[in-house]
Amino acid sequence: MASETHVLDRPPAGANADWTIPQRWDAYSAEDHATWDTLYARQMKLLPGRASDAFLRGLDALKLSESGIPDFEELSDRLEALTGWRVVAVPGLVPDDVFFTHMANRRFVAGNFIRRPDQLDYLQEPDVFHDVFGHVPMLADPVFADYLAAYGRGGLRALELGSLKQLARLYWYTVEFGLVQEPEGLRIYGAGIVSSASETRFSLDDPSPNRIMLDLARVMRTDYRIDDFQQTYFVIPSFDELLRLTVETDFAPVYEAIREEQEIAVDEVLPKDDVVTEGTQHYARSKA
Ligand SMILES: C[C@H](O)[C@H](O)[C@H]1CNc2nc(N)[nH]c(=O)c2N1
Ligand SMILES: N[C@@H](Cc1ccccc1)C(=O)O
Ligand SMILES: [Fe+2]
C-alpha cells in the first residue's frame, strides 16, 4: 500500500542504514497470529474466482496457506528460488529513494507489524497482512516479478526526472489496485484490493466504479484516492503486456508530454478511453 502519510527522513533508532529491521518473528503474540488467520480465512472465502490465477498460484507456491504470520526468512528462501525476490522488514513507510532502491534489487519491503483486531477492515499504513498477503504472492510470478523490478528501476529514474507523482500513479493503478483480463473475465491482482474483503467485491461486482483499459499516459495523469474505494480501476490485458510496456517504453518523453496537461479526476471517463464499464459513481456520491 502506498500513501501520502508522513515519512521520517532518516532511519528510526535500531534500523539499518537501508531502513531494514529484524522481523522478530518470535515476538508475535498468539493474538497477532490469530489476526492473520482471521484475515486470511476471510479473503480465501472470496478470492477463488475473483483473484487472478497468478495470485492464487503464488499463494500455493509460497505455502501461505500455513497458519500464522509467515517468517520472512523462510518465505524469502522459497520466493528467491522462484524469482530472485526476498522480503525484508521495515518499520513503516520508507522514503521513496529507499523504496525504489530495494525494489530495483528485488527486495520487497514489508511492515512487520500487524493491525489490531479492531482494525480488521481498514488501516492507513501497510501492515504485514497487506504487504505479505497482498503483494508477495504476485512476486512468485516470473513476469510480474520482472515488472516490479523494472518498476523499481523506473522509480529511481523518475526521482531524477522529477516525475515521481506520475510514476506513483502507475504503481497505484497496477500493483495496488490493478485488474487483469483473464479468459473467464476480469480478475484482481492489486494488493490493495486483494487484501480487502469489501473492495474485493466492490472492484469486480459493483456498478459504481469505472473500469478502463490501461493506457500509460492516461494512467500517469489520473489522480487516485487513498481514503476510500477507487472510483476508477484500470485493466491490463495480461502481465506480459504490462511488463513489455514498462521495459520497452521510454517513460521520459511520456512524463514530458503530460507535464503541462491537466490531471484527470478520479471519476472521469475520456472520449478516447477504451471503456470496459462506465461506472454510476453511486457509491462515491452516497459518501460525499
Ligand atoms: C510510490 C511511492 O514511493 C510509494 O508511496 C512508496 C513510498 N514508501 C513506501 N514505503 C513502504 N514501506 N511501503 C510502501 O508501499 C511505500 N510506498
Ligand atoms: N522504461 C521505464 C521504466 C524503466 C526504467 C529503467 C529500467 C527499466 C524500466 C522508464 O523509462 O522509466
Ligand atoms: Fe501496498
PDB file of C-alpha atoms and ligand atoms in Angstrom:
ATOM      1  CA  MET A   1       0.000   0.000   0.000  1.00  0.00           C
ATOM      2  CA  ALA A   2       1.382   3.427  -0.806  1.00  0.00           C
ATOM      3  CA  SER A   3       0.027   6.503   0.985  1.00  0.00           C
ATOM      4  CA  GLU A   4       0.895  10.128   1.432  1.00  0.00           C
ATOM      5  CA  THR A   5       1.122   9.948   5.220  1.00  0.00           C
ATOM      6  CA  HIS A   6       4.282  11.426   6.693  1.00  0.00           C
ATOM      7  CA  VAL A   7       7.551   9.539   6.252  1.00  0.00           C
ATOM      8  CA  LEU A   8      10.577  10.024   8.529  1.00  0.00           C
ATOM      9  CA  ASP A   9      13.670  11.359   6.786  1.00  0.00           C
ATOM     10  CA  ARG A  10      16.199   9.070   8.475  1.00  0.00           C
ATOM     11  CA  PRO A  11      16.041   5.507   9.768  1.00  0.00           C
ATOM     12  CA  PRO A  12      14.469   5.245  13.237  1.00  0.00           C
ATOM     13  CA  ALA A  13      16.615   4.047  16.137  1.00  0.00           C
ATOM     14  CA  GLY A  14      17.550   0.393  15.758  1.00  0.00           C
ATOM     15  CA  ALA A  15      17.004   0.295  11.983  1.00  0.00           C
ATOM     16  CA  ASN A  16      19.789  -0.354   9.494  1.00  0.00           C
ATOM     17  CA  ALA A  17      21.006   2.363   7.128  1.00  0.00           C
ATOM     18  CA  ASP A  18      18.796   0.845   4.402  1.00  0.00           C
ATOM     19  CA  TRP A  19      15.819   1.123   6.813  1.00  0.00           C
ATOM     20  CA  THR A  20      15.506  -2.654   7.258  1.00  0.00           C
ATOM     21  CA  ILE A  21      14.874  -4.075  10.713  1.00  0.00           C
ATOM     22  CA  PRO A  22      14.769  -7.624  12.058  1.00  0.00           C
ATOM     23  CA  GLN A  23      11.237  -9.057  11.612  1.00  0.00           C
ATOM     24  CA  ARG A  24      11.384 -10.514  15.149  1.00  0.00           C
ATOM     25  CA  TRP A  25       9.027 -13.371  14.283  1.00  0.00           C
ATOM     26  CA  ASP A  26       9.334 -14.742  17.831  1.00  0.00           C
ATOM     27  CA  ALA A  27       7.862 -11.527  19.243  1.00  0.00           C
ATOM     28  CA  TYR A  28       4.465 -12.011  17.587  1.00  0.00           C
ATOM     29  CA  SER A  29       1.706 -12.838  20.078  1.00  0.00           C
ATOM     30  CA  ALA A  30      -0.898 -15.560  19.687  1.00  0.00           C
ATOM     31  CA  GLU A  31      -3.367 -12.717  19.019  1.00  0.00           C
ATOM     32  CA  ASP A  32      -1.179 -11.408  16.182  1.00  0.00           C
ATOM     33  CA  HIS A  33      -1.139 -14.827  14.518  1.00  0.00           C
ATOM     34  CA  ALA A  34      -4.876 -15.181  15.116  1.00  0.00           C
ATOM     35  CA  THR A  35      -5.467 -11.830  13.414  1.00  0.00           C
ATOM     36  CA  TRP A  36      -3.512 -13.038  10.384  1.00  0.00           C
ATOM     37  CA  ASP A  37      -5.534 -16.291  10.305  1.00  0.00           C
ATOM     38  CA  THR A  38      -8.829 -14.385  10.561  1.00  0.00           C
ATOM     39  CA  LEU A  39      -7.887 -12.059   7.697  1.00  0.00           C
ATOM     40  CA  TYR A  40      -6.552 -14.965   5.600  1.00  0.00           C
ATOM     41  CA  ALA A  41      -9.698 -17.079   6.077  1.00  0.00           C
ATOM     42  CA  ARG A  42     -11.952 -14.114   5.217  1.00  0.00           C
ATOM     43  CA  GLN A  43     -10.088 -13.401   1.999  1.00  0.00           C
ATOM     44  CA  MET A  44      -9.891 -17.023   0.916  1.00  0.00           C
ATOM     45  CA  LYS A  45     -13.688 -17.281   1.089  1.00  0.00           C
ATOM     46  CA  LEU A  46     -13.833 -14.545  -1.556  1.00  0.00           C
ATOM     47  CA  LEU A  47     -10.761 -14.816  -3.766  1.00  0.00           C
ATOM     48  CA  PRO A  48     -11.216 -18.063  -5.711  1.00  0.00           C
ATOM     49  CA  GLY A  49     -12.978 -16.876  -8.872  1.00  0.00           C
ATOM     50  CA  ARG A  50     -12.080 -13.230  -8.198  1.00  0.00           C
ATOM     51  CA  ALA A  51      -8.266 -13.140  -7.779  1.00  0.00           C
ATOM     52  CA  SER A  52      -6.022 -13.634 -10.806  1.00  0.00           C
ATOM     53  CA  ASP A  53      -4.690 -17.100 -11.464  1.00  0.00           C
ATOM     54  CA  ALA A  54      -1.142 -15.811 -10.882  1.00  0.00           C
ATOM     55  CA  PHE A  55      -2.082 -14.604  -7.392  1.00  0.00           C
ATOM     56  CA  LEU A  56      -3.692 -17.920  -6.395  1.00  0.00           C
ATOM     57  CA  ARG A  57      -0.742 -19.895  -7.782  1.00  0.00           C
ATOM     58  CA  GLY A  58       1.621 -17.657  -5.808  1.00  0.00           C
ATOM     59  CA  LEU A  59      -0.237 -18.366  -2.559  1.00  0.00           C
ATOM     60  CA  ASP A  60       0.257 -22.090  -3.162  1.00  0.00           C
ATOM     61  CA  ALA A  61       3.870 -21.880  -4.310  1.00  0.00           C
ATOM     62  CA  LEU A  62       4.802 -19.909  -1.181  1.00  0.00           C
ATOM     63  CA  LYS A  63       2.756 -22.128   1.161  1.00  0.00           C
ATOM     64  CA  LEU A  64       0.954 -19.071   2.541  1.00  0.00           C
ATOM     65  CA  SER A  65      -1.978 -21.288   3.491  1.00  0.00           C
ATOM     66  CA  GLU A  66       0.010 -22.339   6.563  1.00  0.00           C
ATOM     67  CA  SER A  67      -1.312 -20.787   9.764  1.00  0.00           C
ATOM     68  CA  GLY A  68       0.092 -17.619  11.296  1.00  0.00           C
ATOM     69  CA  ILE A  69       2.251 -14.709  10.182  1.00  0.00           C
ATOM     70  CA  PRO A  70       4.975 -16.044   7.854  1.00  0.00           C
ATOM     71  CA  ASP A  71       8.628 -15.945   8.864  1.00  0.00           C
ATOM     72  CA  PHE A  72      10.237 -13.645   6.264  1.00  0.00           C
ATOM     73  CA  GLU A  73      13.442 -15.716   6.104  1.00  0.00           C
ATOM     74  CA  GLU A  74      11.590 -18.944   5.266  1.00  0.00           C
ATOM     75  CA  LEU A  75       9.233 -17.108   2.899  1.00  0.00           C
ATOM     76  CA  SER A  76      12.178 -15.351   1.192  1.00  0.00           C
ATOM     77  CA  ASP A  77      14.076 -18.604   0.664  1.00  0.00           C
ATOM     78  CA  ARG A  78      11.056 -20.043  -1.204  1.00  0.00           C
ATOM     79  CA  LEU A  79      10.428 -16.824  -3.122  1.00  0.00           C
ATOM     80  CA  GLU A  80      14.078 -16.290  -4.066  1.00  0.00           C
ATOM     81  CA  ALA A  81      14.257 -19.788  -5.547  1.00  0.00           C
ATOM     82  CA  LEU A  82      11.326 -18.874  -7.831  1.00  0.00           C
ATOM     83  CA  THR A  83      12.007 -15.291  -8.970  1.00  0.00           C
ATOM     84  CA  GLY A  84      15.010 -13.892  -7.073  1.00  0.00           C
ATOM     85  CA  TRP A  85      12.912 -11.698  -4.773  1.00  0.00           C
ATOM     86  CA  ARG A  86      13.263 -11.542  -0.994  1.00  0.00           C
ATOM     87  CA  VAL A  87      11.004  -9.925   1.624  1.00  0.00           C
ATOM     88  CA  VAL A  88      12.661  -7.536   4.107  1.00  0.00           C
ATOM     89  CA  ALA A  89      11.080  -5.980   7.212  1.00  0.00           C
ATOM     90  CA  VAL A  90      10.819  -2.214   7.625  1.00  0.00           C
ATOM     91  CA  PRO A  91       9.213  -0.208  10.439  1.00  0.00           C
ATOM     92  CA  GLY A  92       6.641   1.525   8.193  1.00  0.00           C
ATOM     93  CA  LEU A  93       6.652   3.837   5.146  1.00  0.00           C
ATOM     94  CA  VAL A  94      10.182   4.466   3.922  1.00  0.00           C
ATOM     95  CA  PRO A  95      11.422   7.365   1.751  1.00  0.00           C
ATOM     96  CA  ASP A  96      10.887   6.972  -1.996  1.00  0.00           C
ATOM     97  CA  ASP A  97      14.567   6.530  -2.894  1.00  0.00           C
ATOM     98  CA  VAL A  98      14.899   3.797  -0.252  1.00  0.00           C
ATOM     99  CA  PHE A  99      11.715   2.136  -1.502  1.00  0.00           C
ATOM    100  CA  PHE A 100      12.837   2.101  -5.137  1.00  0.00           C
ATOM    101  CA  THR A 101      16.405   1.026  -4.384  1.00  0.00           C
ATOM    102  CA  HIS A 102      15.136  -2.066  -2.559  1.00  0.00           C
ATOM    103  CA  MET A 103      12.612  -2.757  -5.313  1.00  0.00           C
ATOM    104  CA  ALA A 104      15.189  -2.406  -8.093  1.00  0.00           C
ATOM    105  CA  ASN A 105      17.256  -5.022  -6.245  1.00  0.00           C
ATOM    106  CA  ARG A 106      14.334  -7.457  -5.837  1.00  0.00           C
ATOM    107  CA  ARG A 107      13.873  -6.758  -2.160  1.00  0.00           C
ATOM    108  CA  PHE A 108      10.215  -6.205  -1.235  1.00  0.00           C
ATOM    109  CA  VAL A 109       9.870  -4.020   1.873  1.00  0.00           C
ATOM    110  CA  ALA A 110       7.133  -5.222   4.229  1.00  0.00           C
ATOM    111  CA  GLY A 111       5.855  -3.884   7.512  1.00  0.00           C
ATOM    112  CA  ASN A 112       6.481  -6.362  10.335  1.00  0.00           C
ATOM    113  CA  PHE A 113       3.561  -5.141  12.465  1.00  0.00           C
ATOM    114  CA  ILE A 114       0.010  -6.450  12.131  1.00  0.00           C
ATOM    115  CA  ARG A 115      -3.208  -4.470  12.588  1.00  0.00           C
ATOM    116  CA  ARG A 116      -5.206  -4.798  15.812  1.00  0.00           C
ATOM    117  CA  PRO A 117      -8.367  -6.953  15.885  1.00  0.00           C
ATOM    118  CA  ASP A 118     -10.480  -3.756  15.874  1.00  0.00           C
ATOM    119  CA  GLN A 119      -8.794  -2.585  12.640  1.00  0.00           C
ATOM    120  CA  LEU A 120      -9.730  -5.592  10.520  1.00  0.00           C
ATOM    121  CA  ASP A 121     -11.448  -3.527   7.844  1.00  0.00           C
ATOM    122  CA  TYR A 122      -9.162  -0.639   7.171  1.00  0.00           C
ATOM    123  CA  LEU A 123      -5.856   0.871   8.070  1.00  0.00           C
ATOM    124  CA  GLN A 124      -3.807   3.663   6.523  1.00  0.00           C
ATOM    125  CA  GLU A 125      -0.296   2.236   6.875  1.00  0.00           C
ATOM    126  CA  PRO A 126       0.666  -1.033   5.152  1.00  0.00           C
ATOM    127  CA  ASP A 127       0.833  -3.810   7.755  1.00  0.00           C
ATOM    128  CA  VAL A 128       2.245  -7.318   7.275  1.00  0.00           C
ATOM    129  CA  PHE A 129      -1.081  -8.662   6.025  1.00  0.00           C
ATOM    130  CA  HIS A 130      -1.381  -6.007   3.313  1.00  0.00           C
ATOM    131  CA  ASP A 131       2.278  -6.291   2.301  1.00  0.00           C
ATOM    132  CA  VAL A 132       2.793 -10.053   2.515  1.00  0.00           C
ATOM    133  CA  PHE A 133      -0.664 -11.497   1.745  1.00  0.00           C
ATOM    134  CA  GLY A 134      -1.484  -8.649  -0.659  1.00  0.00           C
ATOM    135  CA  HIS A 135       1.767  -8.150  -2.552  1.00  0.00           C
ATOM    136  CA  VAL A 136       4.076 -11.150  -2.162  1.00  0.00           C
ATOM    137  CA  PRO A 137       2.102 -13.907  -3.994  1.00  0.00           C
ATOM    138  CA  MET A 138       2.363 -11.920  -7.245  1.00  0.00           C
ATOM    139  CA  LEU A 139       6.156 -11.821  -6.810  1.00  0.00           C
ATOM    140  CA  ALA A 140       6.194 -15.595  -7.340  1.00  0.00           C
ATOM    141  CA  ASP A 141       5.026 -14.991 -10.924  1.00  0.00           C
ATOM    142  CA  PRO A 142       8.148 -14.549 -13.096  1.00  0.00           C
ATOM    143  CA  VAL A 143       6.582 -11.944 -15.399  1.00  0.00           C
ATOM    144  CA  PHE A 144       5.149  -9.811 -12.610  1.00  0.00           C
ATOM    145  CA  ALA A 145       8.407 -10.227 -10.639  1.00  0.00           C
ATOM    146  CA  ASP A 146      10.279  -8.748 -13.613  1.00  0.00           C
ATOM    147  CA  TYR A 147       7.705  -5.951 -13.910  1.00  0.00           C
ATOM    148  CA  LEU A 148       8.143  -4.867 -10.303  1.00  0.00           C
ATOM    149  CA  ALA A 149      11.948  -4.935 -10.536  1.00  0.00           C
ATOM    150  CA  ALA A 150      11.758  -2.826 -13.709  1.00  0.00           C
ATOM    151  CA  TYR A 151       9.291  -0.520 -11.948  1.00  0.00           C
ATOM    152  CA  GLY A 152      11.842  -0.095  -9.141  1.00  0.00           C
ATOM    153  CA  ARG A 153      14.500   0.969 -11.662  1.00  0.00           C
ATOM    154  CA  GLY A 154      11.906   3.285 -13.198  1.00  0.00           C
ATOM    155  CA  GLY A 155      11.273   4.798  -9.783  1.00  0.00           C
ATOM    156  CA  LEU A 156      14.925   5.738  -9.320  1.00  0.00           C
ATOM    157  CA  ARG A 157      14.896   7.253 -12.819  1.00  0.00           C
ATOM    158  CA  ALA A 158      11.613   9.092 -12.150  1.00  0.00           C
ATOM    159  CA  LEU A 159      13.129  10.613  -8.997  1.00  0.00           C
ATOM    160  CA  GLU A 160      15.955  12.024 -11.130  1.00  0.00           C
ATOM    161  CA  LEU A 161      13.446  13.324 -13.688  1.00  0.00           C
ATOM    162  CA  GLY A 162      11.215  14.931 -11.056  1.00  0.00           C
ATOM    163  CA  SER A 163       8.342  12.745 -12.248  1.00  0.00           C
ATOM    164  CA  LEU A 164       7.626  10.586  -9.254  1.00  0.00           C
ATOM    165  CA  LYS A 165       3.998  11.701  -8.971  1.00  0.00           C
ATOM    166  CA  GLN A 166       3.266  10.384 -12.464  1.00  0.00           C
ATOM    167  CA  LEU A 167       5.072   7.099 -11.885  1.00  0.00           C
ATOM    168  CA  ALA A 168       3.393   6.611  -8.491  1.00  0.00           C
ATOM    169  CA  ARG A 169       0.034   6.605 -10.300  1.00  0.00           C
ATOM    170  CA  LEU A 170       1.167   3.692 -12.466  1.00  0.00           C
ATOM    171  CA  TYR A 171       2.062   1.825  -9.234  1.00  0.00           C
ATOM    172  CA  TRP A 172      -1.236   2.715  -7.615  1.00  0.00           C
ATOM    173  CA  TYR A 173      -3.401   1.596 -10.523  1.00  0.00           C
ATOM    174  CA  THR A 174      -1.459  -1.633 -11.150  1.00  0.00           C
ATOM    175  CA  VAL A 175       0.436  -3.012  -8.129  1.00  0.00           C
ATOM    176  CA  GLU A 176      -2.108  -1.660  -5.610  1.00  0.00           C
ATOM    177  CA  PHE A 177      -5.460  -1.603  -7.443  1.00  0.00           C
ATOM    178  CA  GLY A 178      -4.970  -3.372 -10.756  1.00  0.00           C
ATOM    179  CA  LEU A 179      -7.414  -5.652 -12.575  1.00  0.00           C
ATOM    180  CA  VAL A 180      -6.382  -8.102 -15.311  1.00  0.00           C
ATOM    181  CA  GLN A 181      -8.393  -9.622 -18.186  1.00  0.00           C
ATOM    182  CA  GLU A 182      -8.458 -13.425 -17.963  1.00  0.00           C
ATOM    183  CA  PRO A 183     -10.340 -15.872 -20.252  1.00  0.00           C
ATOM    184  CA  GLU A 184     -13.133 -16.218 -17.684  1.00  0.00           C
ATOM    185  CA  GLY A 185     -13.412 -12.447 -17.130  1.00  0.00           C
ATOM    186  CA  LEU A 186     -11.888  -9.645 -15.030  1.00  0.00           C
ATOM    187  CA  ARG A 187      -9.678 -10.755 -12.144  1.00  0.00           C
ATOM    188  CA  ILE A 188      -7.963  -8.860  -9.278  1.00  0.00           C
ATOM    189  CA  TYR A 189      -4.182  -8.666  -8.870  1.00  0.00           C
ATOM    190  CA  GLY A 190      -3.758  -5.345  -6.959  1.00  0.00           C
ATOM    191  CA  ALA A 191      -2.648  -5.814  -3.350  1.00  0.00           C
ATOM    192  CA  GLY A 192      -4.890  -3.055  -2.025  1.00  0.00           C
ATOM    193  CA  ILE A 193      -7.931  -4.895  -3.352  1.00  0.00           C
ATOM    194  CA  VAL A 194      -6.893  -8.491  -2.705  1.00  0.00           C
ATOM    195  CA  SER A 195      -6.192  -7.741   0.976  1.00  0.00           C
ATOM    196  CA  SER A 196      -9.592  -6.050   1.484  1.00  0.00           C
ATOM    197  CA  ALA A 197     -12.815  -8.071   1.748  1.00  0.00           C
ATOM    198  CA  SER A 198     -15.081  -5.151   0.875  1.00  0.00           C
ATOM    199  CA  GLU A 199     -13.046  -3.831  -2.033  1.00  0.00           C
ATOM    200  CA  THR A 200     -12.602  -7.359  -3.437  1.00  0.00           C
ATOM    201  CA  ARG A 201     -16.359  -7.460  -4.011  1.00  0.00           C
ATOM    202  CA  PHE A 202     -16.713  -3.798  -4.957  1.00  0.00           C
ATOM    203  CA  SER A 203     -13.957  -3.729  -7.595  1.00  0.00           C
ATOM    204  CA  LEU A 204     -15.452  -6.565  -9.656  1.00  0.00           C
ATOM    205  CA  ASP A 205     -19.149  -6.669  -8.869  1.00  0.00           C
ATOM    206  CA  ASP A 206     -20.310  -3.098  -8.119  1.00  0.00           C
ATOM    207  CA  PRO A 207     -21.716  -0.918 -10.971  1.00  0.00           C
ATOM    208  CA  SER A 208     -20.312   2.193  -9.255  1.00  0.00           C
ATOM    209  CA  PRO A 209     -16.653   2.411 -10.422  1.00  0.00           C
ATOM    210  CA  ASN A 210     -15.281   2.900 -13.935  1.00  0.00           C
ATOM    211  CA  ARG A 211     -13.198   0.066 -15.402  1.00  0.00           C
ATOM    212  CA  ILE A 212     -10.922   1.278 -18.204  1.00  0.00           C
ATOM    213  CA  MET A 213      -8.169  -0.457 -20.219  1.00  0.00           C
ATOM    214  CA  LEU A 214      -4.792   0.849 -19.034  1.00  0.00           C
ATOM    215  CA  ASP A 215      -3.062   3.402 -21.269  1.00  0.00           C
ATOM    216  CA  LEU A 216       0.290   4.627 -19.937  1.00  0.00           C
ATOM    217  CA  ALA A 217      -0.073   8.411 -20.412  1.00  0.00           C
ATOM    218  CA  ARG A 218      -3.716   8.282 -19.310  1.00  0.00           C
ATOM    219  CA  VAL A 219      -2.992   6.469 -16.050  1.00  0.00           C
ATOM    220  CA  MET A 220       0.008   8.704 -15.303  1.00  0.00           C
ATOM    221  CA  ARG A 221      -2.342  11.714 -15.435  1.00  0.00           C
ATOM    222  CA  THR A 222      -5.100  10.175 -13.307  1.00  0.00           C
ATOM    223  CA  ASP A 223      -5.493  11.123  -9.664  1.00  0.00           C
ATOM    224  CA  TYR A 224      -6.310   8.472  -7.074  1.00  0.00           C
ATOM    225  CA  ARG A 225      -7.921   8.151  -3.643  1.00  0.00           C
ATOM    226  CA  ILE A 226      -6.092   6.905  -0.575  1.00  0.00           C
ATOM    227  CA  ASP A 227      -9.078   7.122   1.777  1.00  0.00           C
ATOM    228  CA  ASP A 228     -11.809   5.041   0.168  1.00  0.00           C
ATOM    229  CA  PHE A 229     -12.652   2.633  -2.666  1.00  0.00           C
ATOM    230  CA  GLN A 230     -11.214   3.643  -6.032  1.00  0.00           C
ATOM    231  CA  GLN A 231     -13.658   5.326  -8.409  1.00  0.00           C
ATOM    232  CA  THR A 232     -11.770   4.064 -11.450  1.00  0.00           C
ATOM    233  CA  TYR A 233      -9.937   0.745 -11.924  1.00  0.00           C
ATOM    234  CA  PHE A 234      -7.538   0.174 -14.804  1.00  0.00           C
ATOM    235  CA  VAL A 235      -7.488  -3.181 -16.601  1.00  0.00           C
ATOM    236  CA  ILE A 236      -4.461  -4.784 -18.274  1.00  0.00           C
ATOM    237  CA  PRO A 237      -4.816  -7.469 -20.963  1.00  0.00           C
ATOM    238  CA  SER A 238      -2.009  -9.526 -19.408  1.00  0.00           C
ATOM    239  CA  PHE A 239       1.069  -9.268 -17.196  1.00  0.00           C
ATOM    240  CA  ASP A 240       3.194  -9.829 -20.311  1.00  0.00           C
ATOM    241  CA  GLU A 241       1.758  -6.636 -21.763  1.00  0.00           C
ATOM    242  CA  LEU A 242       2.364  -4.674 -18.540  1.00  0.00           C
ATOM    243  CA  LEU A 243       5.993  -5.853 -18.466  1.00  0.00           C
ATOM    244  CA  ARG A 244       6.529  -5.134 -22.173  1.00  0.00           C
ATOM    245  CA  LEU A 245       5.063  -1.631 -21.791  1.00  0.00           C
ATOM    246  CA  THR A 246       7.297  -0.850 -18.802  1.00  0.00           C
ATOM    247  CA  VAL A 247      10.531  -2.242 -20.184  1.00  0.00           C
ATOM    248  CA  GLU A 248      10.133  -1.146 -23.817  1.00  0.00           C
ATOM    249  CA  THR A 249       8.637   2.329 -23.417  1.00  0.00           C
ATOM    250  CA  ASP A 250      10.961   5.194 -22.553  1.00  0.00           C
ATOM    251  CA  PHE A 251       8.908   6.996 -19.880  1.00  0.00           C
ATOM    252  CA  ALA A 252      10.857  10.271 -20.121  1.00  0.00           C
ATOM    253  CA  PRO A 253       9.010  11.532 -23.246  1.00  0.00           C
ATOM    254  CA  VAL A 254       5.720  10.459 -21.635  1.00  0.00           C
ATOM    255  CA  TYR A 255       6.499  12.449 -18.500  1.00  0.00           C
ATOM    256  CA  GLU A 256       7.401  15.425 -20.725  1.00  0.00           C
ATOM    257  CA  ALA A 257       4.267  15.138 -22.854  1.00  0.00           C
ATOM    258  CA  ILE A 258       1.893  15.116 -19.843  1.00  0.00           C
ATOM    259  CA  ARG A 259       3.793  17.563 -17.635  1.00  0.00           C
ATOM    260  CA  GLU A 260       1.688  20.548 -18.738  1.00  0.00           C
ATOM    261  CA  GLU A 261      -1.533  18.585 -19.147  1.00  0.00           C
ATOM    262  CA  GLN A 262      -4.268  18.816 -16.558  1.00  0.00           C
ATOM    263  CA  GLU A 263      -4.730  15.919 -14.133  1.00  0.00           C
ATOM    264  CA  ILE A 264      -7.676  13.624 -14.801  1.00  0.00           C
ATOM    265  CA  ALA A 265     -10.206  13.361 -11.985  1.00  0.00           C
ATOM    266  CA  VAL A 266     -10.725  10.056 -10.197  1.00  0.00           C
ATOM    267  CA  ASP A 267     -14.208   9.531 -11.715  1.00  0.00           C
ATOM    268  CA  GLU A 268     -13.658  10.960 -15.215  1.00  0.00           C
ATOM    269  CA  VAL A 269     -14.163   8.958 -18.436  1.00  0.00           C
ATOM    270  CA  LEU A 270     -12.464  10.414 -21.554  1.00  0.00           C
ATOM    271  CA  PRO A 271     -13.778  10.079 -25.122  1.00  0.00           C
ATOM    272  CA  LYS A 272     -10.620   8.196 -26.132  1.00  0.00           C
ATOM    273  CA  ASP A 273     -10.819   5.740 -23.221  1.00  0.00           C
ATOM    274  CA  ASP A 274     -11.206   2.042 -24.032  1.00  0.00           C
ATOM    275  CA  VAL A 275     -14.044   1.594 -21.516  1.00  0.00           C
ATOM    276  CA  VAL A 276     -14.836  -1.836 -20.065  1.00  0.00           C
ATOM    277  CA  THR A 277     -17.607  -0.471 -17.815  1.00  0.00           C
ATOM    278  CA  GLU A 278     -18.599   3.155 -17.241  1.00  0.00           C
ATOM    279  CA  GLY A 279     -19.460   3.483 -13.557  1.00  0.00           C
ATOM    280  CA  THR A 280     -22.554   5.034 -11.996  1.00  0.00           C
ATOM    281  CA  GLN A 281     -20.414   6.517  -9.165  1.00  0.00           C
ATOM    282  CA  HIS A 282     -23.362   5.806  -6.842  1.00  0.00           C
ATOM    283  CA  TYR A 283     -21.037   4.642  -4.063  1.00  0.00           C
ATOM    284  CA  ALA A 284     -18.832   7.755  -4.101  1.00  0.00           C
ATOM    285  CA  ARG A 285     -21.839  10.066  -4.373  1.00  0.00           C
ATOM    286  CA  SER A 286     -23.516   8.301  -1.445  1.00  0.00           C
ATOM    287  CA  LYS A 287     -20.422   9.060   0.631  1.00  0.00           C
ATOM    288  CA  ALA A 288     -19.978  12.678  -0.485  1.00  0.00           C
TER     289      ALA A 288
HETATM  290  C1  LIG B   1       5.468   5.401  -4.987  1.00  0.00           C
HETATM  291  C2  LIG B   1       5.885   5.826  -3.624  1.00  0.00           C
HETATM  292  O1  LIG B   1       7.221   5.775  -3.495  1.00  0.00           O
HETATM  293  C3  LIG B   1       5.186   4.982  -2.592  1.00  0.00           C
HETATM  294  O2  LIG B   1       4.306   5.836  -1.890  1.00  0.00           O
HETATM  295  C4  LIG B   1       6.078   4.263  -1.595  1.00  0.00           C
HETATM  296  C5  LIG B   1       6.724   5.165  -0.579  1.00  0.00           C
HETATM  297  N1  LIG B   1       7.268   4.406   0.549  1.00  0.00           N
HETATM  298  C6  LIG B   1       6.765   3.185   0.896  1.00  0.00           C
HETATM  299  N2  LIG B   1       7.240   2.536   1.990  1.00  0.00           N
HETATM  300  C7  LIG B   1       6.726   1.337   2.336  1.00  0.00           C
HETATM  301  N3  LIG B   1       7.210   0.692   3.403  1.00  0.00           N
HETATM  302  N4  LIG B   1       5.733   0.761   1.628  1.00  0.00           N
HETATM  303  C8  LIG B   1       5.212   1.359   0.540  1.00  0.00           C
HETATM  304  O3  LIG B   1       4.303   0.824  -0.108  1.00  0.00           O
HETATM  305  C9  LIG B   1       5.731   2.609   0.139  1.00  0.00           C
HETATM  306  N5  LIG B   1       5.231   3.256  -0.962  1.00  0.00           N
HETATM  307  N1  LIG B   2      11.026   2.182 -19.160  1.00  0.00           N
HETATM  308  C1  LIG B   2      10.645   2.958 -17.962  1.00  0.00           C
HETATM  309  C2  LIG B   2      10.919   2.216 -16.677  1.00  0.00           C
HETATM  310  C3  LIG B   2      12.271   1.609 -16.586  1.00  0.00           C
HETATM  311  C4  LIG B   2      13.369   2.437 -16.289  1.00  0.00           C
HETATM  312  C5  LIG B   2      14.664   1.875 -16.199  1.00  0.00           C
HETATM  313  C6  LIG B   2      14.814   0.476 -16.415  1.00  0.00           C
HETATM  314  C7  LIG B   2      13.706  -0.334 -16.717  1.00  0.00           C
HETATM  315  C8  LIG B   2      12.435   0.255 -16.802  1.00  0.00           C
HETATM  316  C9  LIG B   2      11.390   4.327 -17.909  1.00  0.00           C
HETATM  317  O1  LIG B   2      11.883   4.695 -18.926  1.00  0.00           O
HETATM  318  O2  LIG B   2      11.418   4.967 -16.892  1.00  0.00           O
HETATM  319 FE    FE B   3       0.860  -1.863  -0.932  1.00  0.00          FE
END
